[in-house]
């Protein structure tokens, strides 16, 4: 009897940001396939009798390929398992959830999506920096700062360099210098404020504010590591207006 796969967004890390549906399915699952960015606290919420399969990836290190992950999901579902496929953030925002769903549906396996709070929303809420704000940003653009197999970034810099919108860069810590140059070349001022947030909403969270012209150097000196999210735009000035420190790892808040 074929099982079912639930593609679940685990959110940015704080277990209290998990949806009630995600928690229920996690506790009902007989098999949990989870990524590196899913926090230990959320993994610990799984059914204690469930089969746990770690398929985490790191930059330049993919011990379990995407093709193999797809095979695992198909194999477990065809064995009758109720599979919880746990992904950091939201499975439909840079999470490859739709790719996995396409493979499963081609095999006749039932699939459902369970949304999660994406990293941009988590970073925005925990820092108080809005993604849109009247008079500062009329919209927001999400973009990945990394290409598959480390291919060259071929982003539409002219469209992204819009001073009236907020730009959120996922997976951009390695290429933030190239991104900044691309945006400034298309006219976005070097004085545009930038916030970098690493591991937002977790006990390891770090924050840094900079400007577009200096962000690459500042990120390098701060030794920021993935996962780090960059928020670029005038909305970041609202964080500075709060008088908060440039870096705040929030260890006390999550102790």
Tab-separated table of C-alpha atoms in Angstrom:
chain	number	residue	atom	x	y	z
A	1	UNK	CA	0.000	0.000	0.000
A	2	UNK	CA	1.492	3.326	-1.096
A	3	UNK	CA	2.066	5.866	1.635
A	4	UNK	CA	2.060	9.650	1.455
A	5	UNK	CA	4.645	12.433	1.552
A	6	UNK	CA	4.091	15.737	3.346
A	7	UNK	CA	6.518	18.463	2.230
A	8	UNK	CA	6.731	20.457	5.447
A	9	UNK	CA	8.218	23.885	6.033
A	10	UNK	CA	10.042	23.832	9.373
A	11	UNK	CA	10.454	27.608	9.454
A	12	UNK	CA	13.642	29.519	10.269
A	13	UNK	CA	14.567	27.534	13.377
A	14	UNK	CA	12.500	28.623	16.369
A	15	UNK	CA	10.210	25.652	17.177
A	16	UNK	CA	7.468	28.020	18.349
A	17	UNK	CA	7.135	29.258	14.741
A	18	UNK	CA	6.161	25.806	13.484
A	19	UNK	CA	2.528	25.562	12.346
A	20	UNK	CA	0.116	23.310	14.220
A	21	UNK	CA	-0.417	21.209	11.093
A	22	UNK	CA	3.327	20.725	10.669
A	23	UNK	CA	3.647	19.627	14.283
A	24	UNK	CA	0.754	17.161	13.951
A	25	UNK	CA	2.111	15.569	10.780
A	26	UNK	CA	5.575	15.354	12.278
A	27	UNK	CA	4.202	13.462	15.260
A	28	UNK	CA	2.111	11.156	13.055
A	29	UNK	CA	4.922	10.388	10.595
A	30	UNK	CA	6.440	6.928	10.402
A	31	UNK	CA	9.445	8.289	8.476
A	32	UNK	CA	11.081	11.715	8.716
A	33	UNK	CA	13.477	12.924	6.000
A	34	UNK	CA	15.089	16.152	7.158
A	35	UNK	CA	17.551	18.823	6.009
A	36	UNK	CA	20.576	20.383	7.717
A	37	UNK	CA	18.804	23.671	8.393
A	38	UNK	CA	16.016	22.074	10.413
A	39	UNK	CA	16.743	22.864	14.064
A	40	UNK	CA	17.457	20.090	16.575
A	41	UNK	CA	14.477	21.246	18.644
A	42	UNK	CA	12.105	20.634	15.751
A	43	UNK	CA	13.664	17.276	14.861
A	44	UNK	CA	13.132	16.248	18.508
A	45	UNK	CA	9.390	16.854	18.088
A	46	UNK	CA	9.059	13.938	15.652
A	47	UNK	CA	7.320	10.680	16.456
A	48	UNK	CA	9.885	8.821	18.617
A	49	UNK	CA	9.171	5.616	16.725
A	50	UNK	CA	9.666	7.190	13.289
A	51	UNK	CA	12.508	6.205	10.980
A	52	UNK	CA	14.836	9.227	10.850
A	53	UNK	CA	16.787	9.933	7.644
A	54	UNK	CA	19.204	12.885	7.488
A	55	UNK	CA	19.841	14.255	4.001
A	56	UNK	CA	21.516	17.550	4.852
A	57	UNK	CA	23.731	19.461	2.440
A	58	UNK	CA	26.413	22.078	2.994
A	59	UNK	CA	28.048	24.506	0.566
A	60	UNK	CA	30.479	22.529	-1.621
A	61	UNK	CA	29.436	19.336	0.191
A	62	UNK	CA	26.448	17.274	-0.950
A	63	UNK	CA	26.889	13.776	0.536
A	64	UNK	CA	23.281	12.975	-0.401
A	65	UNK	CA	22.466	14.214	-3.897
A	66	UNK	CA	19.087	15.598	-4.843
A	67	UNK	CA	18.505	12.597	-7.095
A	68	UNK	CA	19.146	10.271	-4.158
A	69	UNK	CA	16.804	12.292	-1.928
A	70	UNK	CA	14.105	11.882	-4.554
A	71	UNK	CA	14.738	8.133	-4.599
A	72	UNK	CA	14.532	7.924	-0.800
A	73	UNK	CA	11.166	9.688	-0.754
A	74	UNK	CA	9.797	7.375	-3.447
A	75	UNK	CA	11.151	4.246	-1.751
A	76	UNK	CA	9.772	5.120	1.672
A	77	UNK	CA	6.356	6.109	0.329
A	78	UNK	CA	6.112	2.974	-1.796
A	79	UNK	CA	6.898	0.967	1.345
A	80	UNK	CA	3.749	2.443	2.896
A	81	UNK	CA	5.395	5.042	5.105
A	82	UNK	CA	3.784	8.320	6.131
A	83	UNK	CA	6.737	10.491	5.215
A	84	UNK	CA	7.381	13.934	6.718
A	85	UNK	CA	9.863	15.679	4.429
A	86	UNK	CA	11.173	18.465	6.659
A	87	UNK	CA	12.720	21.514	5.018
A	88	UNK	CA	14.028	24.719	6.556
A	89	UNK	CA	11.854	27.764	5.899
A	90	UNK	CA	9.088	27.165	3.363
A	91	UNK	CA	9.249	24.225	0.923
A	92	UNK	CA	8.150	26.405	-2.003
A	93	UNK	CA	10.661	29.241	-1.505
A	94	UNK	CA	14.123	28.096	-2.645
A	95	UNK	CA	13.357	24.732	-1.036
A	96	UNK	CA	13.121	22.492	-4.121
A	97	UNK	CA	9.808	21.251	-2.788
A	98	UNK	CA	8.112	21.469	-6.168
A	99	UNK	CA	10.910	19.415	-7.769
A	100	UNK	CA	10.447	16.638	-5.231
A	101	UNK	CA	6.670	16.802	-5.605
A	102	UNK	CA	6.940	16.380	-9.377
A	103	UNK	CA	9.019	13.206	-8.961
A	104	UNK	CA	6.600	11.776	-6.401
A	105	UNK	CA	3.495	12.551	-8.431
A	106	UNK	CA	5.061	10.926	-11.490
A	107	UNK	CA	5.187	7.730	-9.411
A	108	UNK	CA	1.560	8.107	-8.339
A	109	UNK	CA	2.452	9.031	-4.756
A	110	UNK	CA	0.134	11.457	-2.914
A	111	UNK	CA	1.847	14.701	-1.906
A	112	UNK	CA	0.812	17.683	0.174
A	113	UNK	CA	2.516	20.982	0.998
A	114	UNK	CA	2.623	22.420	4.510
A	115	UNK	CA	3.818	26.038	4.435
A	116	UNK	CA	6.466	27.346	6.790
A	117	UNK	CA	7.705	30.788	7.771
A	118	UNK	CA	10.420	31.584	5.277
A	119	UNK	CA	13.784	32.965	6.435
A	120	UNK	CA	12.967	36.485	5.230
A	121	UNK	CA	9.864	36.640	7.416
A	122	UNK	CA	11.687	35.192	10.392
A	123	UNK	CA	14.550	37.671	10.037
A	124	UNK	CA	12.127	40.543	9.582
A	125	UNK	CA	10.043	39.704	12.639
A	126	UNK	CA	12.948	39.022	14.999
A	127	UNK	CA	14.848	42.192	14.015
A	128	UNK	CA	11.857	44.497	13.616
A	129	UNK	CA	12.931	45.429	10.079
A	130	UNK	CA	9.808	45.396	7.868
A	131	UNK	CA	10.038	44.064	4.343
A	132	UNK	CA	7.661	46.797	3.156
A	133	UNK	CA	7.008	50.189	4.724
A	134	UNK	CA	5.008	53.148	3.489
A	135	UNK	CA	7.344	55.744	2.011
A	136	UNK	CA	10.353	53.391	2.009
A	137	UNK	CA	9.434	50.217	0.103
A	138	UNK	CA	6.365	49.485	-1.998
A	139	UNK	CA	7.335	45.863	-2.610
A	140	UNK	CA	9.829	43.104	-1.879
A	141	UNK	CA	11.883	40.830	-4.125
A	142	UNK	CA	13.309	37.450	-3.064
A	143	UNK	CA	16.301	36.122	-4.985
A	144	UNK	CA	18.905	33.414	-4.512
A	145	UNK	CA	22.537	34.478	-4.471
A	146	UNK	CA	23.756	31.031	-5.447
A	147	UNK	CA	23.522	29.050	-8.644
A	148	UNK	CA	23.463	25.277	-9.034
A	149	UNK	CA	26.931	23.774	-9.508
A	150	UNK	CA	28.424	27.196	-8.687
A	151	UNK	CA	27.489	28.622	-12.062
A	152	UNK	CA	27.878	32.349	-12.708
A	153	UNK	CA	25.142	34.559	-11.316
A	154	UNK	CA	23.054	35.805	-14.223
A	155	UNK	CA	20.554	37.903	-12.299
A	156	UNK	CA	18.568	40.759	-13.786
A	157	UNK	CA	20.529	43.462	-11.984
A	158	UNK	CA	18.563	46.314	-13.543
A	159	UNK	CA	15.258	44.963	-12.225
A	160	UNK	CA	16.708	44.176	-8.820
A	161	UNK	CA	18.335	47.608	-8.400
A	162	UNK	CA	14.999	49.256	-7.611
A	163	UNK	CA	15.327	51.800	-4.787
A	164	UNK	CA	11.584	51.610	-4.086
A	165	UNK	CA	11.620	47.913	-3.164
A	166	UNK	CA	13.317	45.732	-0.583
A	167	UNK	CA	15.684	43.083	-1.924
A	168	UNK	CA	16.185	39.891	0.092
A	169	UNK	CA	19.152	37.683	-0.837
A	170	UNK	CA	19.045	34.031	0.173
A	171	UNK	CA	22.225	31.923	0.091
A	172	UNK	CA	24.336	34.916	-0.853
A	173	UNK	CA	27.175	35.024	1.652
A	174	UNK	CA	29.756	33.675	-0.827
A	175	UNK	CA	28.703	36.038	-3.630
A	176	UNK	CA	27.645	39.180	-1.778
A	177	UNK	CA	30.530	41.161	-3.312
A	178	UNK	CA	29.446	40.310	-6.852
A	179	UNK	CA	25.839	41.046	-5.944
A	180	UNK	CA	26.703	44.457	-4.513
A	181	UNK	CA	28.720	45.403	-7.606
A	182	UNK	CA	25.912	44.282	-9.908
A	183	UNK	CA	23.367	46.397	-8.061
A	184	UNK	CA	25.587	49.480	-7.864
A	185	UNK	CA	26.445	49.185	-11.565
A	186	UNK	CA	22.732	49.522	-12.298
A	187	UNK	CA	22.418	52.625	-10.160
A	188	UNK	CA	21.546	51.499	-6.650
A	189	UNK	CA	23.497	53.864	-4.361
A	190	UNK	CA	26.434	52.484	-2.422
A	191	UNK	CA	24.956	54.147	0.661
A	192	UNK	CA	21.902	51.856	0.540
A	193	UNK	CA	21.620	50.203	3.983
A	194	UNK	CA	22.037	46.444	4.286
A	195	UNK	CA	21.361	44.017	7.112
A	196	UNK	CA	22.872	40.541	7.274
A	197	UNK	CA	21.279	38.007	9.593
A	198	UNK	CA	22.786	34.595	10.192
A	199	UNK	CA	20.647	31.785	11.643
A	200	UNK	CA	17.726	34.096	12.383
A	201	UNK	CA	15.423	33.159	15.311
A	202	UNK	CA	17.896	30.632	16.742
A	203	UNK	CA	20.278	30.813	19.688
A	204	UNK	CA	23.176	31.194	17.209
A	205	UNK	CA	21.691	34.274	15.539
A	206	UNK	CA	24.053	37.080	14.508
A	207	UNK	CA	23.210	40.422	12.938
A	208	UNK	CA	25.286	42.959	11.079
A	209	UNK	CA	24.369	46.244	9.445
A	210	UNK	CA	26.373	47.831	6.662
A	211	UNK	CA	25.960	49.616	3.342
A	212	UNK	CA	25.927	48.229	-0.170
A	213	UNK	CA	29.411	49.596	-0.846
A	214	UNK	CA	30.911	48.022	2.286
A	215	UNK	CA	28.862	44.890	2.884
A	216	UNK	CA	31.286	42.447	1.233
A	217	UNK	CA	34.209	43.634	3.357
A	218	UNK	CA	32.128	43.824	6.523
A	219	UNK	CA	30.687	40.338	6.018
A	220	UNK	CA	34.174	38.962	5.441
A	221	UNK	CA	35.555	40.633	8.562
A	222	UNK	CA	32.581	39.424	10.622
A	223	UNK	CA	33.257	35.901	9.288
A	224	UNK	CA	29.586	35.370	8.514
A	225	UNK	CA	28.779	31.819	7.464
A	226	UNK	CA	25.839	30.199	5.742
A	227	UNK	CA	22.950	30.346	6.294
A	228	UNK	CA	23.015	34.146	6.126
A	229	UNK	CA	20.232	36.301	4.726
A	230	UNK	CA	20.793	39.827	3.362
A	231	UNK	CA	18.089	42.499	3.461
A	232	UNK	CA	18.946	45.398	1.144
A	233	UNK	CA	16.952	48.611	1.101
A	234	UNK	CA	15.842	51.700	2.968
A	235	UNK	CA	13.759	49.628	5.410
A	236	UNK	CA	17.019	48.667	7.149
A	237	UNK	CA	17.295	52.274	8.341
A	238	UNK	CA	14.392	51.505	10.698
A	239	UNK	CA	16.585	49.000	12.526
A	240	UNK	CA	19.280	51.609	13.013
A	241	UNK	CA	16.627	54.047	14.254
A	242	UNK	CA	15.830	51.622	17.066
A	243	UNK	CA	19.353	52.120	18.422
A	244	UNK	CA	20.030	48.381	18.506
A	245	UNK	CA	23.585	46.981	18.358
A	246	UNK	CA	25.102	46.063	15.012
A	247	UNK	CA	25.554	42.483	16.148
A	248	UNK	CA	23.223	40.659	18.531
A	249	UNK	CA	23.494	36.895	18.804
A	250	UNK	CA	20.396	36.778	21.061
A	251	UNK	CA	21.820	34.036	23.206
A	252	UNK	CA	20.154	35.450	26.321
A	253	UNK	CA	16.780	35.667	24.615
A	254	UNK	CA	16.921	31.985	23.683
A	255	UNK	CA	18.653	30.675	26.797
